[in-house]
Tab-separated table of N, CA and C in Angstrom:
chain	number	residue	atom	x	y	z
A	1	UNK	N	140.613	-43.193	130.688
A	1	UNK	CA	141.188	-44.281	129.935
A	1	UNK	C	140.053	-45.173	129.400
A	2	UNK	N	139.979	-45.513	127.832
A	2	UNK	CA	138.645	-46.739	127.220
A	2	UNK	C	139.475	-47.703	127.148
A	3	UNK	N	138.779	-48.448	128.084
A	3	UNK	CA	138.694	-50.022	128.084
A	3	UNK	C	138.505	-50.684	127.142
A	4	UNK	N	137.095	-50.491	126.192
A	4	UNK	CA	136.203	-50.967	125.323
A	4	UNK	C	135.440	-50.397	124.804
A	5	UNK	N	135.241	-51.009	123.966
A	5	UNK	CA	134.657	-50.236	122.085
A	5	UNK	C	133.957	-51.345	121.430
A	6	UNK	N	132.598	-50.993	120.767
A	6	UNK	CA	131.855	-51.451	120.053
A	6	UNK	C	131.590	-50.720	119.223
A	7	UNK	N	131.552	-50.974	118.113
A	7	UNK	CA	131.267	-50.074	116.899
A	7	UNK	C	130.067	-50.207	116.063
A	8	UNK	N	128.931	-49.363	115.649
A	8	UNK	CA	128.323	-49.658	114.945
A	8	UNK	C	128.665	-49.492	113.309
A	9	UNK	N	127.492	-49.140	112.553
A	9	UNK	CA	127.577	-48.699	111.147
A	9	UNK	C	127.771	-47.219	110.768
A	10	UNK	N	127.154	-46.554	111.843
A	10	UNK	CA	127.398	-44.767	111.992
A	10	UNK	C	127.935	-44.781	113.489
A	11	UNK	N	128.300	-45.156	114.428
A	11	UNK	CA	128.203	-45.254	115.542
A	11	UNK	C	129.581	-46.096	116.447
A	12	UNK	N	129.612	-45.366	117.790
A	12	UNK	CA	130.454	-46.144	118.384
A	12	UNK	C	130.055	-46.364	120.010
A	13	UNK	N	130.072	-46.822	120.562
A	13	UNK	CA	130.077	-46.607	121.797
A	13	UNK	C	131.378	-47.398	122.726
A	14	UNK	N	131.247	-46.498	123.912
A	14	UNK	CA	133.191	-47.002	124.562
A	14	UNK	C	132.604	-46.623	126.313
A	15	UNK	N	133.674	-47.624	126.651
A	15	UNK	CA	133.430	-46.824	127.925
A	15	UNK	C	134.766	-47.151	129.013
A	16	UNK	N	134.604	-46.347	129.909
A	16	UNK	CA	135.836	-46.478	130.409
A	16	UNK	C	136.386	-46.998	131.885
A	17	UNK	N	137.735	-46.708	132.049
A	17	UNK	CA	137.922	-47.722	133.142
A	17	UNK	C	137.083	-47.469	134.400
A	18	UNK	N	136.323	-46.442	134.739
A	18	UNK	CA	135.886	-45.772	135.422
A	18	UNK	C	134.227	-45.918	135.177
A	19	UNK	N	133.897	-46.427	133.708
A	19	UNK	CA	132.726	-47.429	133.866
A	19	UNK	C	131.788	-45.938	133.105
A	20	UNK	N	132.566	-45.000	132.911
A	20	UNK	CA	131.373	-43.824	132.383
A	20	UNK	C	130.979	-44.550	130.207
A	21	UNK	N	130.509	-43.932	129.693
A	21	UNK	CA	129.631	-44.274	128.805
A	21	UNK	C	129.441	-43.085	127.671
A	22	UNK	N	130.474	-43.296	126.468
A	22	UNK	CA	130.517	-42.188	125.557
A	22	UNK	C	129.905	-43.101	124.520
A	23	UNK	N	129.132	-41.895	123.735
A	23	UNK	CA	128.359	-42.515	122.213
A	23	UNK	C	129.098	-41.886	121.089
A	24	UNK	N	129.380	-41.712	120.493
A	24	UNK	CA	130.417	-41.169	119.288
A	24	UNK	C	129.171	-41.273	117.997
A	25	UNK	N	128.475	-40.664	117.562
A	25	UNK	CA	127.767	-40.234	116.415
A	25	UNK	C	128.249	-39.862	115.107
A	26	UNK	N	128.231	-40.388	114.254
A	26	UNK	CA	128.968	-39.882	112.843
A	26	UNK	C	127.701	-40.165	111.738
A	27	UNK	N	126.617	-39.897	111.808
A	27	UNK	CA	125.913	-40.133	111.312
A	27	UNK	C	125.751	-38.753	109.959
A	28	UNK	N	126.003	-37.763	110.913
A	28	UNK	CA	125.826	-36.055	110.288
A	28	UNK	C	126.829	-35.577	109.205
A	29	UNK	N	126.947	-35.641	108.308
A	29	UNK	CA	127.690	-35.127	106.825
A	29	UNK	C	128.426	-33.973	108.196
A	30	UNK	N	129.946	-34.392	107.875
A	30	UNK	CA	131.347	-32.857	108.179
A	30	UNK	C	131.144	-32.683	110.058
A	31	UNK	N	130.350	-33.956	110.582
A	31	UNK	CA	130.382	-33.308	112.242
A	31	UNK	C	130.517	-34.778	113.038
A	32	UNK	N	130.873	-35.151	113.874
A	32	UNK	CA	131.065	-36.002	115.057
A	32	UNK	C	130.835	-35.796	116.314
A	33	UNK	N	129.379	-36.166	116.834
A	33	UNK	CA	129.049	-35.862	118.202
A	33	UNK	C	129.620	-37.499	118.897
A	34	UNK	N	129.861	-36.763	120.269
A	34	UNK	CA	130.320	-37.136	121.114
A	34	UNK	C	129.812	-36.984	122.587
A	35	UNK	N	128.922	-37.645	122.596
A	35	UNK	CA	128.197	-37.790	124.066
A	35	UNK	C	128.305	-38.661	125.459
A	36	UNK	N	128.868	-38.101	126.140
A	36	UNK	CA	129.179	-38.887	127.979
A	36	UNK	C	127.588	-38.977	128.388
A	37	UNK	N	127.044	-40.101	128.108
A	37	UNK	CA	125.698	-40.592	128.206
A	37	UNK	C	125.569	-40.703	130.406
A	38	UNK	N	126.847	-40.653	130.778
A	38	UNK	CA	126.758	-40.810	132.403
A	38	UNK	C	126.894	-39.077	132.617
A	39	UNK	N	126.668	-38.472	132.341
A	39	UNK	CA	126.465	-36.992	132.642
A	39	UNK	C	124.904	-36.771	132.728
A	40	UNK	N	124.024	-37.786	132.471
A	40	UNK	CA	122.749	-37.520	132.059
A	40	UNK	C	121.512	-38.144	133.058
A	41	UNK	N	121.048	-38.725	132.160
A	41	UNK	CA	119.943	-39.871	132.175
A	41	UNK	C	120.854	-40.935	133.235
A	42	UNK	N	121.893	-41.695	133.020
A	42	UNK	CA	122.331	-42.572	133.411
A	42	UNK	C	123.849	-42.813	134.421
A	43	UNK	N	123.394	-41.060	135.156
A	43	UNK	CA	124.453	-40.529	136.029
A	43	UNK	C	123.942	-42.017	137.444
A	44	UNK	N	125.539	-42.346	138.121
A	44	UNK	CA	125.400	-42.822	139.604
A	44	UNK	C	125.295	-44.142	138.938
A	45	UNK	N	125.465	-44.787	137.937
A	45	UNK	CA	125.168	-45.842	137.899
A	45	UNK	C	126.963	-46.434	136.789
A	46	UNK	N	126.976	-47.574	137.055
A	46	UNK	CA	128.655	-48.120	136.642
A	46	UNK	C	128.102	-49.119	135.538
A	47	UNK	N	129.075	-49.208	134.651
A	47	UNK	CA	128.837	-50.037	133.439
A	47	UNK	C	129.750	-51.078	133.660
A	48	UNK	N	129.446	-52.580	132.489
A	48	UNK	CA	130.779	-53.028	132.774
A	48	UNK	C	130.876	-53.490	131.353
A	49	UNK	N	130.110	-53.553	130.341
A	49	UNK	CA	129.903	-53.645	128.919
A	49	UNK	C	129.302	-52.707	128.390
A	50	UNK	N	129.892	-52.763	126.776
A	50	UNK	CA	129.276	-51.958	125.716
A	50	UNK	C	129.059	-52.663	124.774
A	51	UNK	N	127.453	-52.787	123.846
A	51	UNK	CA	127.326	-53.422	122.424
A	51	UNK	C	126.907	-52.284	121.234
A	52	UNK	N	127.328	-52.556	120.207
A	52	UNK	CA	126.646	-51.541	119.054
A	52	UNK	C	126.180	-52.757	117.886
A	53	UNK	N	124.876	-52.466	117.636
A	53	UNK	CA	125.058	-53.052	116.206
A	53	UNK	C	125.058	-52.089	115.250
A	54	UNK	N	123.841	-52.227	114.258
A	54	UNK	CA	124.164	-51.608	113.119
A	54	UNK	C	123.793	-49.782	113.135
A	55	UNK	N	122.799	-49.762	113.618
A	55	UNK	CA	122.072	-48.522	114.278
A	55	UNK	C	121.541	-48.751	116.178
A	56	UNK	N	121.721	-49.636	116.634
A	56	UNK	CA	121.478	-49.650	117.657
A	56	UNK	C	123.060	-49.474	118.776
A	57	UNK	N	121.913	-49.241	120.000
A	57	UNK	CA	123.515	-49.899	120.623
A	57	UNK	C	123.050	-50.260	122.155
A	58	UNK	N	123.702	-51.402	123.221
A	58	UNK	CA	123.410	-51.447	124.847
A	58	UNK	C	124.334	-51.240	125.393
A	59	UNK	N	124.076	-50.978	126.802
A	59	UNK	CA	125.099	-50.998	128.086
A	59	UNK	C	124.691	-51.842	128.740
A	60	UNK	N	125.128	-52.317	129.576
A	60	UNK	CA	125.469	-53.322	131.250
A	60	UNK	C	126.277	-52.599	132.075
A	61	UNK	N	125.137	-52.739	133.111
A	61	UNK	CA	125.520	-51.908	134.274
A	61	UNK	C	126.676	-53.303	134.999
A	62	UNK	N	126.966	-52.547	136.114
A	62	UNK	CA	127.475	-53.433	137.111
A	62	UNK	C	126.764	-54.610	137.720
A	63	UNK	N	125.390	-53.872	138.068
A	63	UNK	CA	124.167	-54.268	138.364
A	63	UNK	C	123.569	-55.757	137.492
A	64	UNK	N	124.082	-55.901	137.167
A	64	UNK	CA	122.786	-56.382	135.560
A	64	UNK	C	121.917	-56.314	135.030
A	65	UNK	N	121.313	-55.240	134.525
A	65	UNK	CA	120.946	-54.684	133.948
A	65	UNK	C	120.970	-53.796	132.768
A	66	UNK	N	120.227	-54.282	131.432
A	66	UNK	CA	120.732	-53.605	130.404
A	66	UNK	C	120.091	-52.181	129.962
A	67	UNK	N	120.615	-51.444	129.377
A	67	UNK	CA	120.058	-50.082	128.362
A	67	UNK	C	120.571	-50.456	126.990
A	68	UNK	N	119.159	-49.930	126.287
A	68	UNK	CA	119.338	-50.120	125.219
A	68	UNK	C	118.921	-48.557	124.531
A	69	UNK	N	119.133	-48.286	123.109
A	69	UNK	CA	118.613	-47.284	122.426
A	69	UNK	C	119.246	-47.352	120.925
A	70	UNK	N	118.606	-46.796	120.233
A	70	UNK	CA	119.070	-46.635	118.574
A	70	UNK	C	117.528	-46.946	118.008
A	71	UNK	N	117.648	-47.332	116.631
A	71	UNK	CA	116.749	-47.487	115.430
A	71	UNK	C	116.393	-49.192	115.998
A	72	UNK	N	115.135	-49.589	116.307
A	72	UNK	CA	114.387	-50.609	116.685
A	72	UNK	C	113.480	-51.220	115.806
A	73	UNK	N	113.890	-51.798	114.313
A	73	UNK	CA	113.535	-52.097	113.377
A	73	UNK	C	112.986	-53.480	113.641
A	74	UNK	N	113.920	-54.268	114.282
A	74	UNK	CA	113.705	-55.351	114.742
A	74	UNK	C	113.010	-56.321	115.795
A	75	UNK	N	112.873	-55.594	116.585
A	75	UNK	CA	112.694	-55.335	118.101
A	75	UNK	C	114.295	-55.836	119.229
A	76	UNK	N	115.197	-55.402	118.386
A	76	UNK	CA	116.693	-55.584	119.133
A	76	UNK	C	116.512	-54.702	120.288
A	77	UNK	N	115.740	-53.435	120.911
A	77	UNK	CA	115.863	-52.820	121.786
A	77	UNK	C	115.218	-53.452	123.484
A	78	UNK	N	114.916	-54.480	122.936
A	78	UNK	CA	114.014	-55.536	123.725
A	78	UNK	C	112.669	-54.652	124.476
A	79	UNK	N	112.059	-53.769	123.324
A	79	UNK	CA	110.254	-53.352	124.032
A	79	UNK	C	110.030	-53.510	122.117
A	80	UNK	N	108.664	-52.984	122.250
A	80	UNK	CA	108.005	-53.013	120.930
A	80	UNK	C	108.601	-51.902	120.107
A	81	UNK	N	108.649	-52.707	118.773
A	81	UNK	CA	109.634	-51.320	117.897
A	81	UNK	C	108.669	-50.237	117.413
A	82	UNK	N	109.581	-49.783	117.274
A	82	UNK	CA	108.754	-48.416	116.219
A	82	UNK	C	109.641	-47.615	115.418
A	83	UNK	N	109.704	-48.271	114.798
A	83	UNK	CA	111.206	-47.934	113.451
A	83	UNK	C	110.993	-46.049	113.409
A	84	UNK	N	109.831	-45.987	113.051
A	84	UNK	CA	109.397	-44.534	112.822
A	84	UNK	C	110.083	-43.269	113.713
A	85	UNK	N	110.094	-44.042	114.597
A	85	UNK	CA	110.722	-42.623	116.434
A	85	UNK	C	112.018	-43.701	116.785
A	86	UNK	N	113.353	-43.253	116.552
A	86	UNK	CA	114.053	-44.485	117.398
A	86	UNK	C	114.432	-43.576	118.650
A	87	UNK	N	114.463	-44.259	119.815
A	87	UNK	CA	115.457	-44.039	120.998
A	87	UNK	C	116.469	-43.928	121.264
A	88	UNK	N	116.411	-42.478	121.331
A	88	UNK	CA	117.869	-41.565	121.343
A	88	UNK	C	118.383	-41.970	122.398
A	89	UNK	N	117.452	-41.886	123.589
A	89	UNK	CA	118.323	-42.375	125.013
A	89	UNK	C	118.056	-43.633	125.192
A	90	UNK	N	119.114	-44.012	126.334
A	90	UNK	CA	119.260	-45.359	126.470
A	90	UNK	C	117.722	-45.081	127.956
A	91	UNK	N	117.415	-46.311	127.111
A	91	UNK	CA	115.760	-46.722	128.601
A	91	UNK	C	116.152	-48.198	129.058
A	92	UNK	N	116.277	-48.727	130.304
A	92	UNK	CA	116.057	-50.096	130.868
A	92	UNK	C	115.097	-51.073	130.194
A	93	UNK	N	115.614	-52.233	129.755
A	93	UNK	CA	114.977	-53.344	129.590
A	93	UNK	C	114.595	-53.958	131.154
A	94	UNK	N	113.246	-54.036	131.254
A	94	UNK	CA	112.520	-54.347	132.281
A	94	UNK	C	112.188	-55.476	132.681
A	95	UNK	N	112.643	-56.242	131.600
A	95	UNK	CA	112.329	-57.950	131.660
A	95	UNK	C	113.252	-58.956	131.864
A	96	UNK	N	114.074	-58.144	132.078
A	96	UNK	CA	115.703	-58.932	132.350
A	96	UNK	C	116.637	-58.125	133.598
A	97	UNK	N	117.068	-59.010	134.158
A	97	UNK	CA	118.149	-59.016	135.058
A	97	UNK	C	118.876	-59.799	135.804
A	98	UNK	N	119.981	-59.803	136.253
A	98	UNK	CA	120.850	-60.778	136.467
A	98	UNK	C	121.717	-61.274	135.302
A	99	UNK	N	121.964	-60.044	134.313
A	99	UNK	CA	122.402	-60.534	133.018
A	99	UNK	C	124.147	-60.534	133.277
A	100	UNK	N	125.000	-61.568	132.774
A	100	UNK	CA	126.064	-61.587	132.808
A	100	UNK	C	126.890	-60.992	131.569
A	101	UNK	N	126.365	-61.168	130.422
A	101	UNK	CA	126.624	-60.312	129.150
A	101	UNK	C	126.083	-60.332	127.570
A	102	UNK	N	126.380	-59.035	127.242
A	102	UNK	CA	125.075	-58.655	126.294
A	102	UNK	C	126.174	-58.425	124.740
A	103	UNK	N	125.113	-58.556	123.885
A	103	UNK	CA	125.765	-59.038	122.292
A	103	UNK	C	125.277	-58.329	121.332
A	104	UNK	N	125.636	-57.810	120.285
A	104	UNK	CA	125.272	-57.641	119.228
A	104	UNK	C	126.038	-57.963	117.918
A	105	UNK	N	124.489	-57.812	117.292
A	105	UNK	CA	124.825	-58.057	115.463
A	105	UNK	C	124.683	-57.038	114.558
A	106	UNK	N	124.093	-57.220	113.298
A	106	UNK	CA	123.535	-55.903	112.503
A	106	UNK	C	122.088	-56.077	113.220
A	107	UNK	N	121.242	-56.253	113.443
A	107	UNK	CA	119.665	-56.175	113.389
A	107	UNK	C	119.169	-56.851	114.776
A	108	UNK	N	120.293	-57.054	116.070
A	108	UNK	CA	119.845	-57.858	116.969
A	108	UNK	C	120.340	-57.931	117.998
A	109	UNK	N	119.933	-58.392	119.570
A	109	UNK	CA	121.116	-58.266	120.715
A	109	UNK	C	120.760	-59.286	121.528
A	110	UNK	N	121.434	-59.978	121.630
A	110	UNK	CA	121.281	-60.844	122.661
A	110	UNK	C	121.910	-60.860	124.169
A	111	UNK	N	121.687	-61.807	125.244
A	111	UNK	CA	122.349	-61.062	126.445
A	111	UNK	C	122.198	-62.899	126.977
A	112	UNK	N	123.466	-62.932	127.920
A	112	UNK	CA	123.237	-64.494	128.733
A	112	UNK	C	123.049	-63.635	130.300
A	113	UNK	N	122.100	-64.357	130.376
A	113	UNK	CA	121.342	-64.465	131.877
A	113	UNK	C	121.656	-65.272	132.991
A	114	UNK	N	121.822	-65.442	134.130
A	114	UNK	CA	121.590	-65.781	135.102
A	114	UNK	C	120.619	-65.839	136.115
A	115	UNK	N	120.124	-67.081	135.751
A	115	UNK	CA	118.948	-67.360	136.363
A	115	UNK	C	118.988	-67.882	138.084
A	116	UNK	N	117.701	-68.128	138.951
A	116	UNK	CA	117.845	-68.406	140.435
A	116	UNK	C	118.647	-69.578	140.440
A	117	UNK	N	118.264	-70.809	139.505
A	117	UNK	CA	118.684	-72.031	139.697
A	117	UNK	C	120.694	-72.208	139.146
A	118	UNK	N	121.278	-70.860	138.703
A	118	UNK	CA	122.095	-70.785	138.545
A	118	UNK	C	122.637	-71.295	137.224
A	119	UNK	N	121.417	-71.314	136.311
A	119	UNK	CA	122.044	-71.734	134.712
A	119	UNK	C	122.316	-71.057	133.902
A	120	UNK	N	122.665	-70.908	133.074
A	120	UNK	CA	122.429	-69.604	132.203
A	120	UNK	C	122.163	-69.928	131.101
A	121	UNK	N	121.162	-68.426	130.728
A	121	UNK	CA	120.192	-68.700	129.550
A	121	UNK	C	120.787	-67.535	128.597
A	122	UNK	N	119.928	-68.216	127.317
A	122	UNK	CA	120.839	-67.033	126.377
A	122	UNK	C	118.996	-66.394	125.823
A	123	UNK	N	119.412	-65.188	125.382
A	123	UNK	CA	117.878	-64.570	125.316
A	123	UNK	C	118.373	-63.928	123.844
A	124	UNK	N	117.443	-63.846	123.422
A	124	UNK	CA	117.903	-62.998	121.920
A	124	UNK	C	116.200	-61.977	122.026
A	125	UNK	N	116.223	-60.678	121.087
A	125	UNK	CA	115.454	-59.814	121.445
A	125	UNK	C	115.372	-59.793	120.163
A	126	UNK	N	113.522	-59.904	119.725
A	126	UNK	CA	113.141	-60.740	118.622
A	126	UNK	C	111.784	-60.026	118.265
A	127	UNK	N	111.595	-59.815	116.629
A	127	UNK	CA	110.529	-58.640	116.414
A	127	UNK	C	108.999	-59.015	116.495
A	128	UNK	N	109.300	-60.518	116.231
A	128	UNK	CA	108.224	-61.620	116.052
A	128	UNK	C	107.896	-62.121	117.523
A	129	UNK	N	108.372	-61.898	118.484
A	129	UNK	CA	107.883	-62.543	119.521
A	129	UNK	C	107.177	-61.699	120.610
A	130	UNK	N	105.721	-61.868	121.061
A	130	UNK	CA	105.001	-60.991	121.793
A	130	UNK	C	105.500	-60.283	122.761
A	131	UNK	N	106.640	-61.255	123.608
A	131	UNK	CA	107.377	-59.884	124.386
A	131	UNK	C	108.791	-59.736	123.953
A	132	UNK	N	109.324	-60.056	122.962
A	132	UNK	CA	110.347	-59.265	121.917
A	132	UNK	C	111.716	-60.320	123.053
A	133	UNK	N	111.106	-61.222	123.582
A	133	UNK	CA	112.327	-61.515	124.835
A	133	UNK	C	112.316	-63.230	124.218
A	134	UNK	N	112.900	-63.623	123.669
A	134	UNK	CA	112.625	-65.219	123.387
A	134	UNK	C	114.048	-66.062	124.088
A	135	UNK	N	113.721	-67.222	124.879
A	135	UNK	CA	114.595	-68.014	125.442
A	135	UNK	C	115.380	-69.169	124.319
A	136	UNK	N	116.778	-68.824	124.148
A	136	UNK	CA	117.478	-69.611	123.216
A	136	UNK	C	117.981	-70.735	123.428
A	137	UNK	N	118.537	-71.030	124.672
A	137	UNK	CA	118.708	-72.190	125.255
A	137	UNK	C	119.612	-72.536	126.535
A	138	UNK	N	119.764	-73.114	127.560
A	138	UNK	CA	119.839	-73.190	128.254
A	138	UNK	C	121.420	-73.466	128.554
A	139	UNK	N	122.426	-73.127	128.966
A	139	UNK	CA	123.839	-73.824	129.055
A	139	UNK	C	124.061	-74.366	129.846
């Protein structure tokens, strides 16, 4: 059963009550792949969100912790882009955790955090900023 759906521009991602993690691809002229991304790379582990933007897309684990992957034009994948090679699979953002939930746009993702002191911060993942992680403001 899908819970939830984010859609990109070629792209979908969903996942279900059971927390597994399908990518839906329509990028290919006459074909539609359809990939259970928890059969893989990201078996044993539970989701509880899905974002897509325009070519990108993240998950949130249970955990807090995000994956990201797609076309990193921006630096929306939160590491250094490289438009040239995008990331097919989803890899851990390493600089964040304790995230309560994660966002997207066309070109960008943001995620609110939970910090020790119990505030929460909003982070946006940014092409211009040396570690692609910039603090937006505090709630």
């Amino acid at each position: 059963l899908i819970v939830e759906v984010s859609c990109g521009e070629w792209h979908s991602v969903a996942r279900t009550i059971t927390g597994q993690i399908y990518h839906v691809d329509m990028s290919k002229i006459k074909s539609v792949d359809v990939t259970n991304l928890s059969s893989n790379k990201l078996k044993g582990l539970r989701f509880r969100q899905v974002t897509a933007g325009a070519f990108h897309s993240g998950i949130l684990t249970d955990s807090g912790k995000i994956y990201t992957w797609g076309r990193d034009t921006s630096g929306q994948l939160g590491r250094i882009p490289n438009p040239e090679n995008p990331n097919q699979t989803p890899s851990k953002i390493l600089k964040l955790s304790n995230v309560d939930s994660i966002f997207s746009a066309e070109y960008n993702m943001a995620a609110i955090v939970d910090n020790d002191k119990r505030k929460k911060i909003i982070w946006k993942m940014l092409k211009n900023e040396r570690l692609y992680l910039l603090k937006l403001e505090i709630i």
